Amino acid sequence: MEKLTMQEEEAMRWIWQTAPCFVKDVLVKYDDPKPPYTTLASVIKNLERKKYVKAKPIGNTYQYTPLIAESDYKRTFMNGVVQNYFENSYKEMVSFFAKDQKLTAKDLEDIIKMIERGKE
């Protein structure tokens, strides 16, 4: 899976939410100032080239559908972050966020409960 730029990732998040969709459907999701239509269309064409979306011609435009599930992208991205920044240890990652006070004791308890429920 090829890494996405920040622009591509933002467009892809909107595509996952609105698919199947057209460029104009994605454009309305952006806050002002919105990117120019042609810029967004180019970003989405790059996503097609990278095999993240499939384009279906409809009239004189294209309808886009994701080829990669959002969960698969997140999993691949997070695995890379953990490998590159946390010595391939999810424990190190959680510890980092706990020390940085981004996770509370309650958050950690909730995570443990989620893990335990997943084992059932």
Coordinates of C-alpha atoms in Angstrom, one line a residue:
M1 CA 0.0 0.0 0.0
E2 CA 1.5 3.3 -1.1
K3 CA 1.7 6.1 1.4
L4 CA -0.7 8.9 0.9
T5 CA 0.1 12.6 1.0
M6 CA -1.8 14.8 3.5
Q7 CA -4.1 16.1 0.7
E8 CA -4.7 12.5 -0.5
E9 CA -5.4 11.2 3.0
E10 CA -7.9 14.0 3.6
A11 CA -9.8 13.4 0.4
M12 CA -9.7 9.6 1.1
R13 CA -11.4 10.2 4.5
W14 CA -14.2 12.1 2.8
I15 CA -14.5 9.4 0.1
W16 CA -14.8 6.7 2.7
Q17 CA -17.6 8.6 4.3
T18 CA -19.6 9.5 1.2
A19 CA -18.8 6.6 -1.3
P20 CA -19.9 6.1 -3.9
C21 CA -19.3 9.8 -4.7
F22 CA -18.3 12.4 -7.3
V23 CA -15.7 15.1 -6.9
K24 CA -18.4 17.6 -6.1
D25 CA -19.7 15.4 -3.3
V26 CA -16.2 15.4 -1.7
L27 CA -15.7 19.1 -2.3
V28 CA -18.7 20.1 -0.2
K29 CA -17.2 18.3 2.8
Y30 CA -14.3 20.6 3.0
D31 CA -14.2 23.7 5.2
D32 CA -13.8 27.1 3.7
P33 CA -11.6 28.0 1.9
K34 CA -12.3 24.9 -0.2
P35 CA -9.6 23.7 -2.6
P36 CA -10.3 24.4 -6.3
Y37 CA -12.4 21.8 -8.0
T38 CA -9.6 21.0 -10.4
T39 CA -7.0 20.5 -7.6
L40 CA -9.3 18.1 -5.8
A41 CA -10.0 16.2 -9.0
S42 CA -6.2 15.8 -9.5
V43 CA -5.8 14.5 -5.9
I44 CA -8.6 12.0 -6.5
K45 CA -7.0 11.0 -9.9
N46 CA -3.8 10.3 -7.9
L47 CA -5.8 8.1 -5.5
E48 CA -7.1 6.2 -8.5
R49 CA -3.5 5.8 -9.9
K50 CA -2.4 4.5 -6.5
K51 CA -5.3 2.0 -6.5
Y52 CA -7.1 3.5 -3.6
V53 CA -10.3 4.3 -5.5
K54 CA -12.0 3.0 -8.6
A55 CA -13.5 5.4 -11.1
K56 CA -16.8 4.5 -12.9
P57 CA -17.6 6.8 -15.9
I58 CA -21.1 8.3 -15.7
G59 CA -21.9 10.8 -18.4
N60 CA -19.1 13.3 -18.6
T61 CA -17.9 12.7 -15.0
Y62 CA -16.7 9.8 -12.8
Q63 CA -18.1 8.2 -9.7
Y64 CA -15.5 7.1 -7.2
T65 CA -15.6 4.0 -4.9
P66 CA -12.9 3.0 -2.4
L67 CA -10.8 -0.1 -3.3
I68 CA -9.2 -0.1 0.2
A69 CA -11.2 -0.3 3.4
E70 CA -10.6 2.5 5.9
S71 CA -9.7 -0.1 8.6
D72 CA -7.1 -1.7 6.4
Y73 CA -5.4 1.7 5.7
K74 CA -5.5 2.5 9.5
R75 CA -4.0 -0.8 10.4
T76 CA -1.2 -0.5 7.8
F77 CA -0.5 3.1 8.8
M78 CA -0.4 2.4 12.5
N79 CA 1.8 -0.7 12.1
G80 CA 4.3 1.6 10.3
V81 CA 4.1 4.2 13.1
V82 CA 4.6 1.6 15.8
Q83 CA 7.5 0.0 13.9
N84 CA 9.3 3.3 13.1
Y85 CA 8.7 5.2 16.3
F86 CA 8.0 2.8 19.1
E87 CA 10.5 0.0 18.5
N88 CA 7.7 -2.2 17.1
S89 CA 6.0 -2.3 20.5
Y90 CA 2.4 -1.2 21.0
K91 CA 3.2 -1.2 24.7
E92 CA 5.8 1.4 24.1
M93 CA 3.3 3.5 22.2
V94 CA 0.6 3.3 24.9
S95 CA 3.3 4.1 27.5
F96 CA 4.4 7.2 25.5
F97 CA 0.8 8.5 25.4
A98 CA 0.2 7.8 29.1
K99 CA 3.4 9.6 30.0
D100 CA 2.5 12.5 27.8
Q101 CA -0.9 12.6 29.6
K102 CA -2.8 11.9 26.4
L103 CA -4.3 8.8 28.1
T104 CA -5.9 8.7 31.5
A105 CA -6.1 5.8 33.9
K106 CA -9.8 5.5 32.9
D107 CA -8.8 5.4 29.2
L108 CA -6.4 2.5 30.0
E109 CA -9.1 0.7 31.9
D110 CA -11.4 1.0 28.9
I111 CA -8.7 -0.3 26.6
I112 CA -8.1 -3.3 28.9
K113 CA -11.9 -4.0 28.9
M114 CA -12.0 -3.8 25.0
I115 CA -9.1 -6.3 24.8
E116 CA -10.7 -8.7 27.3
R117 CA -14.0 -8.5 25.4
G118 CA -12.2 -9.3 22.1
K119 CA -10.8 -12.5 23.6
E120 CA -14.3 -13.8 24.4

